[in-house]
Structures are given as C-alpha cells and as structure tokens.
PDB file of C-alpha atoms in Angstrom:
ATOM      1  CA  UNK U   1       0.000   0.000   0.000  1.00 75.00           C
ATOM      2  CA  UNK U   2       1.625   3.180  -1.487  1.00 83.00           C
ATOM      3  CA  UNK U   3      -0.874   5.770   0.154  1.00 94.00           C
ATOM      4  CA  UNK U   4      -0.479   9.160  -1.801  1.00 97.00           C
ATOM      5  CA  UNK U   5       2.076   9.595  -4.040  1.00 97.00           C
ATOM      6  CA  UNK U   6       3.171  12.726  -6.131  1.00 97.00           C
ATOM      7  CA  UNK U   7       5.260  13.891  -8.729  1.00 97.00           C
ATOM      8  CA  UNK U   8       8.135  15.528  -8.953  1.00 97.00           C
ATOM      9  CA  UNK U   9       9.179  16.051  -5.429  1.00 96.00           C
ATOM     10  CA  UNK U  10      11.031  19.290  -6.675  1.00 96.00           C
ATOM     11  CA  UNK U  11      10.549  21.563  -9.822  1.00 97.00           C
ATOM     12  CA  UNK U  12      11.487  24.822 -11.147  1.00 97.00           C
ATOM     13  CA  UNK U  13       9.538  26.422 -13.979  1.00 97.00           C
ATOM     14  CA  UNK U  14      10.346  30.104 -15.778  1.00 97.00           C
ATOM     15  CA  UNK U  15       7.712  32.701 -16.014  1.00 97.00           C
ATOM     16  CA  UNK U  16       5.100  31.604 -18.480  1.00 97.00           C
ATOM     17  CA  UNK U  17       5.959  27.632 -18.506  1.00 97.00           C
ATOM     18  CA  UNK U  18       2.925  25.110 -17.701  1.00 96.00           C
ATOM     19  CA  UNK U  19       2.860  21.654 -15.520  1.00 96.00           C
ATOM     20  CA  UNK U  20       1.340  19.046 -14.188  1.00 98.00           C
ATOM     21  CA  UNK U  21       1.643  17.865 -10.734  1.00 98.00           C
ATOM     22  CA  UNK U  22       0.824  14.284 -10.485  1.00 98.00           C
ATOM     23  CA  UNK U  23      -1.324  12.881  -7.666  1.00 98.00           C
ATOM     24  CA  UNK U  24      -2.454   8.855  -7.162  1.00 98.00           C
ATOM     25  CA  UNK U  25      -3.976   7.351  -3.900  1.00 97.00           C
ATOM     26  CA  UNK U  26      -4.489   3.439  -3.936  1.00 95.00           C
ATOM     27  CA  UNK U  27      -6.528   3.731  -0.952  1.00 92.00           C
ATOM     28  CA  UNK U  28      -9.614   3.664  -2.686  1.00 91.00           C
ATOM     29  CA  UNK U  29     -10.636   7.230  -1.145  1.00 92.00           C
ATOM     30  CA  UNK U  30     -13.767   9.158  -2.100  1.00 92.00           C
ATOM     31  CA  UNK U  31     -12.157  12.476  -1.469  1.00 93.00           C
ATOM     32  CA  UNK U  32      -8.993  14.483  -2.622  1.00 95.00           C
ATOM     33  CA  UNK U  33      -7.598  17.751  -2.502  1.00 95.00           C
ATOM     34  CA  UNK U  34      -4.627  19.864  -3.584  1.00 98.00           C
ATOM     35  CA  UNK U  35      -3.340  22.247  -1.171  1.00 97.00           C
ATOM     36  CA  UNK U  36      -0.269  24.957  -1.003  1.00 97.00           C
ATOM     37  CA  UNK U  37       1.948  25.808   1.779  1.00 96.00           C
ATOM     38  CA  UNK U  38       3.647  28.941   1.955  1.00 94.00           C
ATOM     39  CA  UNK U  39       6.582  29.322   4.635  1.00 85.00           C
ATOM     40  CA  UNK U  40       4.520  30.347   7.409  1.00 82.00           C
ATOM     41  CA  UNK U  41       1.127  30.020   6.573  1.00 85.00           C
ATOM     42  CA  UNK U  42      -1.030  27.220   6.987  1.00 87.00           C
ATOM     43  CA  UNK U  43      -2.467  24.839   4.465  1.00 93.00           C
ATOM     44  CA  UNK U  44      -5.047  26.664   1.588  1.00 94.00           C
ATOM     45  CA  UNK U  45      -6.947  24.701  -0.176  1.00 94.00           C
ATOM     46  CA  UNK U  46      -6.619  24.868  -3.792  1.00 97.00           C
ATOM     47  CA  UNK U  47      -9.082  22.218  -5.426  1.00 96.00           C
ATOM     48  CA  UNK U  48     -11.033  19.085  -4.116  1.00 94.00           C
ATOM     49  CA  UNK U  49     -12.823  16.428  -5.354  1.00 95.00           C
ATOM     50  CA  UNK U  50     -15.608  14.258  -4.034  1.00 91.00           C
ATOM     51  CA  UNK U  51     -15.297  11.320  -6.532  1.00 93.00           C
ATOM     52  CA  UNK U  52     -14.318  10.545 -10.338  1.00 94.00           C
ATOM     53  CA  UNK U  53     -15.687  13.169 -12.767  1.00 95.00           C
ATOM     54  CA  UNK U  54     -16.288  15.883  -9.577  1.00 95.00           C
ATOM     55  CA  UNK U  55     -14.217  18.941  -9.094  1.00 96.00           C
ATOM     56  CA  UNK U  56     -14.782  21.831  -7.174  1.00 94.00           C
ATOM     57  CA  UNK U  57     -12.614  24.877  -6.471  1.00 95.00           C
ATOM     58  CA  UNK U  58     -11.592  25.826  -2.539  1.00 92.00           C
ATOM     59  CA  UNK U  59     -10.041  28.852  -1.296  1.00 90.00           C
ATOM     60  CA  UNK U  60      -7.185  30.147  -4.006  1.00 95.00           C
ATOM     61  CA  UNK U  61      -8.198  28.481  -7.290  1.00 97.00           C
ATOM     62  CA  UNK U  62      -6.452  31.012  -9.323  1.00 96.00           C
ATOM     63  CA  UNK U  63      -4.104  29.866 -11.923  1.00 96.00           C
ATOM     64  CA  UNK U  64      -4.940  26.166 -11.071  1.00 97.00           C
ATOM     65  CA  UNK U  65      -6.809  24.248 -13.215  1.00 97.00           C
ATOM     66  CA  UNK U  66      -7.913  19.728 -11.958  1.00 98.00           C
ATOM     67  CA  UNK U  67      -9.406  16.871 -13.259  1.00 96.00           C
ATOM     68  CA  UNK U  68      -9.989  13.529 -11.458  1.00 97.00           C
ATOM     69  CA  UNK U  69     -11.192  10.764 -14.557  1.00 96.00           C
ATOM     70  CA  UNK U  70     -10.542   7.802 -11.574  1.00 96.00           C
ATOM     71  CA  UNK U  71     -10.561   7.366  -8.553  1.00 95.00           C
ATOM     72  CA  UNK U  72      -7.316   6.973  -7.941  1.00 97.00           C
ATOM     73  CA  UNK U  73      -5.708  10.541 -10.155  1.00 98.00           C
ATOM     74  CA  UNK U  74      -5.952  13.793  -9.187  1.00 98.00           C
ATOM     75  CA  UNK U  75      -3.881  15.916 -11.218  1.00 98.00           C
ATOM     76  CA  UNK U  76      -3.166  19.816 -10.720  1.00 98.00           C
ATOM     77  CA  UNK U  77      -2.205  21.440 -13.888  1.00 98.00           C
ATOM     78  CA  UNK U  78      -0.789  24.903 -13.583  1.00 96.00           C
ATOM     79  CA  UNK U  79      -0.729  27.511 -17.131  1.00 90.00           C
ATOM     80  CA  UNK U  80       1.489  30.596 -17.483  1.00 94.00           C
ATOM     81  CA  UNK U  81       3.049  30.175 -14.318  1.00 96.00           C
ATOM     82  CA  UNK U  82       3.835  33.150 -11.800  1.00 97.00           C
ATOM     83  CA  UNK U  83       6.183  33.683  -9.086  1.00 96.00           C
ATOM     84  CA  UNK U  84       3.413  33.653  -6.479  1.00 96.00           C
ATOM     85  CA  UNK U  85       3.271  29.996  -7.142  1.00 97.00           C
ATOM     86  CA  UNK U  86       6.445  29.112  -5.629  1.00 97.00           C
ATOM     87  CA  UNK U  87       5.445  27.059  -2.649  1.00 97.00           C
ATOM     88  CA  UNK U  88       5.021  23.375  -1.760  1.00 97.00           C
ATOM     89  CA  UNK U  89       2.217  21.651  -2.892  1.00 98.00           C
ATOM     90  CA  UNK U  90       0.365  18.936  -1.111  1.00 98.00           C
ATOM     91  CA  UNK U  91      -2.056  16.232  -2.491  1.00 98.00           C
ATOM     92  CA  UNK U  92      -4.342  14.463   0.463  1.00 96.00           C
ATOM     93  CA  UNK U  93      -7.090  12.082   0.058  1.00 95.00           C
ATOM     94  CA  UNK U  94      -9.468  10.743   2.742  1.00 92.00           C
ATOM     95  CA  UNK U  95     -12.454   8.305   3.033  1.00 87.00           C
ATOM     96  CA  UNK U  96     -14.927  11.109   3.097  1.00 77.00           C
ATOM     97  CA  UNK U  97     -15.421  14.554   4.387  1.00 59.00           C
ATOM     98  CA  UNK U  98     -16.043  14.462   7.705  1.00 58.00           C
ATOM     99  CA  UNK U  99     -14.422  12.957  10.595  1.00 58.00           C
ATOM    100  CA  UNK U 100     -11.513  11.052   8.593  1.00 72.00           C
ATOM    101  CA  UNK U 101      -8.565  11.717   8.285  1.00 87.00           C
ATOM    102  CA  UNK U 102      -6.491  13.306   5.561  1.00 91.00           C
ATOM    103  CA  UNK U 103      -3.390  11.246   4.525  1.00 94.00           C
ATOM    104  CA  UNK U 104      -1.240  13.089   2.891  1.00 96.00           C
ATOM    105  CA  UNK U 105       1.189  12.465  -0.029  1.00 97.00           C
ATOM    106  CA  UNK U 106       5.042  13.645   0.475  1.00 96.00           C
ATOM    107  CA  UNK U 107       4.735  16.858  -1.609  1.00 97.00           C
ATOM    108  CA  UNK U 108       6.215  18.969  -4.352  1.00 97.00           C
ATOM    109  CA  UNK U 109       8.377  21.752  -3.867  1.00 97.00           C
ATOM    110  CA  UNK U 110       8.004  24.188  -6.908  1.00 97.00           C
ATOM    111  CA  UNK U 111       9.817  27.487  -7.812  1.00 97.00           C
ATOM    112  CA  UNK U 112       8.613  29.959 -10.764  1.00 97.00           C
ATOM    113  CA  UNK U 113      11.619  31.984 -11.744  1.00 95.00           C
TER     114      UNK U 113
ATOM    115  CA  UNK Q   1     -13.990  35.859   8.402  1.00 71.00           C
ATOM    116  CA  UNK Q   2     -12.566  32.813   9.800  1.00 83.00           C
ATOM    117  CA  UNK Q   3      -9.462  32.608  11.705  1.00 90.00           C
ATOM    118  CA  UNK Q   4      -6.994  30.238  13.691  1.00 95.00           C
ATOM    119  CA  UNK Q   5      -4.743  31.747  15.995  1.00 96.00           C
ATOM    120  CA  UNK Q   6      -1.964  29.417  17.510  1.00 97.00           C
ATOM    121  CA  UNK Q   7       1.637  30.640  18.931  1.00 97.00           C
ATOM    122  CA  UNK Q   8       4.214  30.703  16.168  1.00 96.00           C
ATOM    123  CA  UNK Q   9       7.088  29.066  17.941  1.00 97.00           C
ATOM    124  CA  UNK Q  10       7.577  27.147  21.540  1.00 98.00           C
ATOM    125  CA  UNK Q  11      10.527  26.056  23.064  1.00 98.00           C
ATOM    126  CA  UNK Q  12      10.370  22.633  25.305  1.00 98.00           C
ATOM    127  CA  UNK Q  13      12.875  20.414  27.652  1.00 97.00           C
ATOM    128  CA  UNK Q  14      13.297  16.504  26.624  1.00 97.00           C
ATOM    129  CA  UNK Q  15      10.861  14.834  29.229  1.00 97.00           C
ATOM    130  CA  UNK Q  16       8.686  18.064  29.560  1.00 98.00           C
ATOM    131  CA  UNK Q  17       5.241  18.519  29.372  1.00 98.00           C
ATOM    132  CA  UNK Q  18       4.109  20.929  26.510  1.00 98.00           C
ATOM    133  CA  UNK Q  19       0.192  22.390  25.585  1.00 98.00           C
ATOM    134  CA  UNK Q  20       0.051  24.076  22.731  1.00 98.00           C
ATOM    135  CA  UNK Q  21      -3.047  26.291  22.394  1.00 98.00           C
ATOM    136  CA  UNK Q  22      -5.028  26.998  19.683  1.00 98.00           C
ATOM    137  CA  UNK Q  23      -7.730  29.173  19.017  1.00 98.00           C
ATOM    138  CA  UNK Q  24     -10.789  29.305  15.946  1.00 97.00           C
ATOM    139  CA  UNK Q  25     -13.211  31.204  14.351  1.00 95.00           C
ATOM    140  CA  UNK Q  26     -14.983  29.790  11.770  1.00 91.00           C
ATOM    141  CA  UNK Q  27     -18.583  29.633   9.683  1.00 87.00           C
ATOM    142  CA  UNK Q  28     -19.752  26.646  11.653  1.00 91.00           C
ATOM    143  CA  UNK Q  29     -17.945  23.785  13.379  1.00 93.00           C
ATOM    144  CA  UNK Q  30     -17.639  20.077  12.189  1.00 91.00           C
ATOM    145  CA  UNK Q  31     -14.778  19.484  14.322  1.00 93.00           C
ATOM    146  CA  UNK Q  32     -10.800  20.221  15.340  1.00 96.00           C
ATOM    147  CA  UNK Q  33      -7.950  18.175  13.929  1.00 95.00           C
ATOM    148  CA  UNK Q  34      -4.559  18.381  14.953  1.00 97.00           C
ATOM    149  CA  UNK Q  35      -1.912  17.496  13.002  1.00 97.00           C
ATOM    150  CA  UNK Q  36       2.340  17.431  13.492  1.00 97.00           C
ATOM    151  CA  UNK Q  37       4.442  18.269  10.113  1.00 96.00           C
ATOM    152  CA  UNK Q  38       7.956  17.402  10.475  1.00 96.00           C
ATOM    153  CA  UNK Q  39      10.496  19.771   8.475  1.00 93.00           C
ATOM    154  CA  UNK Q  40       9.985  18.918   4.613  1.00 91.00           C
ATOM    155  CA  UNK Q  41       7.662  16.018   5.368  1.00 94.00           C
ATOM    156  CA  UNK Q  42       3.916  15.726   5.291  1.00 94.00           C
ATOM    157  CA  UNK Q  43       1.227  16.384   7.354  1.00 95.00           C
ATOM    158  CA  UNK Q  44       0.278  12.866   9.426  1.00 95.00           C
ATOM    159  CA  UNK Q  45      -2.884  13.193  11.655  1.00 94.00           C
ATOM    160  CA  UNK Q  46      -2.487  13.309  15.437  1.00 95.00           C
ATOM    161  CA  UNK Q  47      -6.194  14.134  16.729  1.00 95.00           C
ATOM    162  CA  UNK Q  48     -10.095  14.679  16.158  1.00 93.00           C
ATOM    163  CA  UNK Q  49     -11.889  16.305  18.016  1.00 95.00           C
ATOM    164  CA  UNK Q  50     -15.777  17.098  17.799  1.00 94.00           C
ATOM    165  CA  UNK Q  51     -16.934  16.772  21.063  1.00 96.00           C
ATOM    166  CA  UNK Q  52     -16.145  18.908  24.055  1.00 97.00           C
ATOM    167  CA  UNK Q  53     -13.291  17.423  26.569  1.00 97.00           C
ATOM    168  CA  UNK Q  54      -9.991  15.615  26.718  1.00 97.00           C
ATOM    169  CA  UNK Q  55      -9.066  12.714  24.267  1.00 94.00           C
ATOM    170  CA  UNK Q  56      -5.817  10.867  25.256  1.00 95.00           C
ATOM    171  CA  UNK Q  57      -3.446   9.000  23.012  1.00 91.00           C
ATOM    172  CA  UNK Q  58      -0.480   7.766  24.311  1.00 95.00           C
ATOM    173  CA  UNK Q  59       1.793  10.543  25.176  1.00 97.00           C
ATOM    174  CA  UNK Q  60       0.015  12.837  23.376  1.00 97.00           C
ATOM    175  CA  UNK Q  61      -3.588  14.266  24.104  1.00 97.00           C
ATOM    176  CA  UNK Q  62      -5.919  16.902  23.070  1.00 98.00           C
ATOM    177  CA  UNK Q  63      -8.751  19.301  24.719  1.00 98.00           C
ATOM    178  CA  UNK Q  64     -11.518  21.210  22.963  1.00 98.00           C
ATOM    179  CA  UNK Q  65     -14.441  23.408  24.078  1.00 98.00           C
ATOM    180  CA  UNK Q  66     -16.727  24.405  21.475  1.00 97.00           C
ATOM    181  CA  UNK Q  67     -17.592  27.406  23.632  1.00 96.00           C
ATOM    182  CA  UNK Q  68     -14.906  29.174  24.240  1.00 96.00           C
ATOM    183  CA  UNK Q  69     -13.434  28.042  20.737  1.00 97.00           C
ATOM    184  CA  UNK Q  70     -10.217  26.812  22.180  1.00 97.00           C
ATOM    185  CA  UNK Q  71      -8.278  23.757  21.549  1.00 98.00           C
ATOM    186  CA  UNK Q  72      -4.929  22.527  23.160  1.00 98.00           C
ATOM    187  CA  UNK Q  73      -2.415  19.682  22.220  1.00 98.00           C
ATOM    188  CA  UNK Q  74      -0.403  18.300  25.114  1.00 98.00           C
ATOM    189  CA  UNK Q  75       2.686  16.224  24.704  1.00 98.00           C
ATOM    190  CA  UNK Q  76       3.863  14.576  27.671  1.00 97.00           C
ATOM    191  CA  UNK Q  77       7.557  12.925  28.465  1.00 98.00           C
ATOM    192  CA  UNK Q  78       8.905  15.125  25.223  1.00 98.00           C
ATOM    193  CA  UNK Q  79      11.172  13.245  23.165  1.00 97.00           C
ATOM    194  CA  UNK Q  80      13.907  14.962  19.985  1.00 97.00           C
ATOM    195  CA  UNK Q  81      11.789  13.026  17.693  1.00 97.00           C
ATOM    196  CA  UNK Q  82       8.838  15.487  18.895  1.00 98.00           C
ATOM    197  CA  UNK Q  83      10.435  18.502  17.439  1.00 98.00           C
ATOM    198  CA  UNK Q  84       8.041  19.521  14.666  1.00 97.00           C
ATOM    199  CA  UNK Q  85       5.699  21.977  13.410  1.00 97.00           C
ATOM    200  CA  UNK Q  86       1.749  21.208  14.923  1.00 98.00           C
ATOM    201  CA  UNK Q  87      -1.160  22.148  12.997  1.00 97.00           C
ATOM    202  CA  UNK Q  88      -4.935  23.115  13.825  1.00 97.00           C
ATOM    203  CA  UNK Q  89      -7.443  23.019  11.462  1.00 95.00           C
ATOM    204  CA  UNK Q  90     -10.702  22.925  11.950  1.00 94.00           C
ATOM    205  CA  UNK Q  91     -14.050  21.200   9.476  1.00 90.00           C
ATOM    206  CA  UNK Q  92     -16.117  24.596   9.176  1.00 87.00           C
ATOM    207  CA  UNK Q  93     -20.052  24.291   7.983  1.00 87.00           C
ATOM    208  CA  UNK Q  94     -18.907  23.432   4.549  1.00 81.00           C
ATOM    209  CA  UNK Q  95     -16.797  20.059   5.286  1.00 80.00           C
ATOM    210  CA  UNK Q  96     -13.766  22.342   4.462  1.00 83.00           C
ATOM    211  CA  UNK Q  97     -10.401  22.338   6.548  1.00 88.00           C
ATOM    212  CA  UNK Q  98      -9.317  26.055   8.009  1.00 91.00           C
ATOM    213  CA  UNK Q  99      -5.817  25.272   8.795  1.00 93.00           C
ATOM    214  CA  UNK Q 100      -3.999  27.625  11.518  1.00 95.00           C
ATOM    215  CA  UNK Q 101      -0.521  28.475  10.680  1.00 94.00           C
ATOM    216  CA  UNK Q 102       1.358  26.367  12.796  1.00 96.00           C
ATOM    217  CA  UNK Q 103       3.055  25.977  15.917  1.00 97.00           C
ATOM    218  CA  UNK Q 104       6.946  25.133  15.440  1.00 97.00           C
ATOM    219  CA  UNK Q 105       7.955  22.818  18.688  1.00 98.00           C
ATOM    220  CA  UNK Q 106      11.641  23.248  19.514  1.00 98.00           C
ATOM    221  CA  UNK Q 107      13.096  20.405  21.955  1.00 98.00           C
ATOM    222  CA  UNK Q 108      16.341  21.058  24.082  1.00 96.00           C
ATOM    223  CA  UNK Q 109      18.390  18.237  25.833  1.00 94.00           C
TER     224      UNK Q 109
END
C-alpha cells in the first residue's frame, strides 16, 4: 500500500511555462484535494474532489486548473506560471469529508523563476 | 472571516510537558484536527476532536471546548523526535479544513 504519491518532489519552472503535478492514492478514497503551503502560513486549499468526474474549487483556485477521470488521479495542472506559485504543494485524500482523516502524499516543492 | 490563531514558535525540555493552544473562528464547526508536520515532510494526523473534553493518546492528548473556541495539544515525556511543526485546522459548515498556521515545537536536551 503506497498511500499518496506525487510527482516531482522538486521543480522549477520560468515565467510563463505550464505543468502538471501528479497525484495517485491506492486507498480507494472518495475524497482528494490539492493544497499549497507557503513558509509560514497554513495549508489553503486549492481544489477538491468528491469522486471521479467531480471537481470543485476551494479557497485560491487562481491559476490552477484539476481533473480527477478515476478514482485513484488527481492531477493539478498549472498555465502561465507566476512567481506567487512558488510554494510546496500537497495532495491528500481521505475516506470522506467528515471525521476522517487526511493522509497526505510527500509533496512537491516548486519554484517559478 | 474565519481565523486560527496558535503561537508561532515554543521552546520545550526533553521529558517536559508541553500544551500548545489553539484558538478558531470559523462559519460553523464540524470538528478540530490536529496534526504534526515534520520539516519537509507531510502532514500525518495526530487528533479529532468534535466533542467537548480531553481525548488521550499515548503521550500525546488533546482538549476542545466548542464554547470558548479553544483547543490545546499536550505532549507529555517530550522526546527529539517530537520537534516539529503542529497544525490546527478545523471542518467549518462546509466540510472544508481552516488550517492555523502552525506551531513550530523546539526540543532542548
């Protein structure tokens, strides 16, 4: 059992460039969610999703664009990248919304240049 | 607007006790997580918390009172390995996480 995995774990991108950050849970979770850590600052939430083919924006969906075809893939694609996207970015999944827990994949450090 | 107020930085003994406090308001209340981040590693859960009172796990255990909007984390017998950032976050009305900034735990021999 892999839990959440992501890739890269680090990245640099110029002004302008466009990725993907890969997400994939085999946990069989309902629920994922991309989030973005600045230092000092707690956790915002970018995008969730409550299941395959269901997307819905959270607190700084700006620039960010997801898609979730399977359970298992949550991908965050990012266009015309800025400098105010440098940060770390997290992918979580849980069971469902509620009281579960999030797990947590080990993150992708990302600088815009 | 919703907040979550905990102390940036505390500074602990090895074998010390330790509460770190945290504070919330939020639209609505599904409950309080808390959760320690090691430096460049992951979030991994610690706590839930939904109803009022003390939950115990181990060494570590957490308090909540809905009222007063107040949470703490308390680490007993502090080990090295403790040294890491703790986060509160609470559910709010719409099954979101509010995530306080973090509390960076410093251990000394």
């Amino acid at each position: 059992n892999a839990g959440v995995t992501q890739t890269p774990k680090f990245r640099i991108l110029k002004i302008g460039q466009s990725m993907t950050l890969q997400c994939t849970q085999d946990m069989n979770h309902n629920y994922m969610y991309w989030y973005r850590q600045d230092p000092g600052m707690g956790l915002k939430l970018i995008y969730y999703s409550v299941g395959a083919g269901i997307t819905d924006k959270g607190e700084v969906p700006n620039g960010y664009n997801v898609s979730r075809s399977t359970t298992e893939d949550f991908p965050l694609r990012l266009e015309l990248a800025a400098p105010s996207q440098t940060s770390v970015y997290f992918c979580a999944s849980s069971y469902r919304e509620s009281s579960y827990e999030q797990y947590f994949g080990p993150g992708t450090r990302l600088t815009v240049t | 607007g919703q907040n979550i107020d905990q102390p940036t930085e505390m500074t602990a003994t090895e074998g010390a006790i330790v509460q770190i406090n945290c504070t919330y308001q939020t639209s609505g209340f599904n409950g309080l997580f808390w959760y320690q981040q090691h430096a460049g590693e992951a979030p991994t859960f610690l706590s839930y918390n939904v109803l009022d009172g003390l939950e115990e796990k181990g060494r570590f255990s957490s308090f909540l009172s809905r009222s007063k909007g107040y949470s703490y984390l308390l680490l007993k017998e502090l080990q090295m390995k403790d040294s890491a950032s703790y986060l509160c976050a609470v559910l709010d009305s719409n099954y979101q996480l509010i995530w306080g900034a973090g509390t960076k735990l410093i251990i000394k021999p």
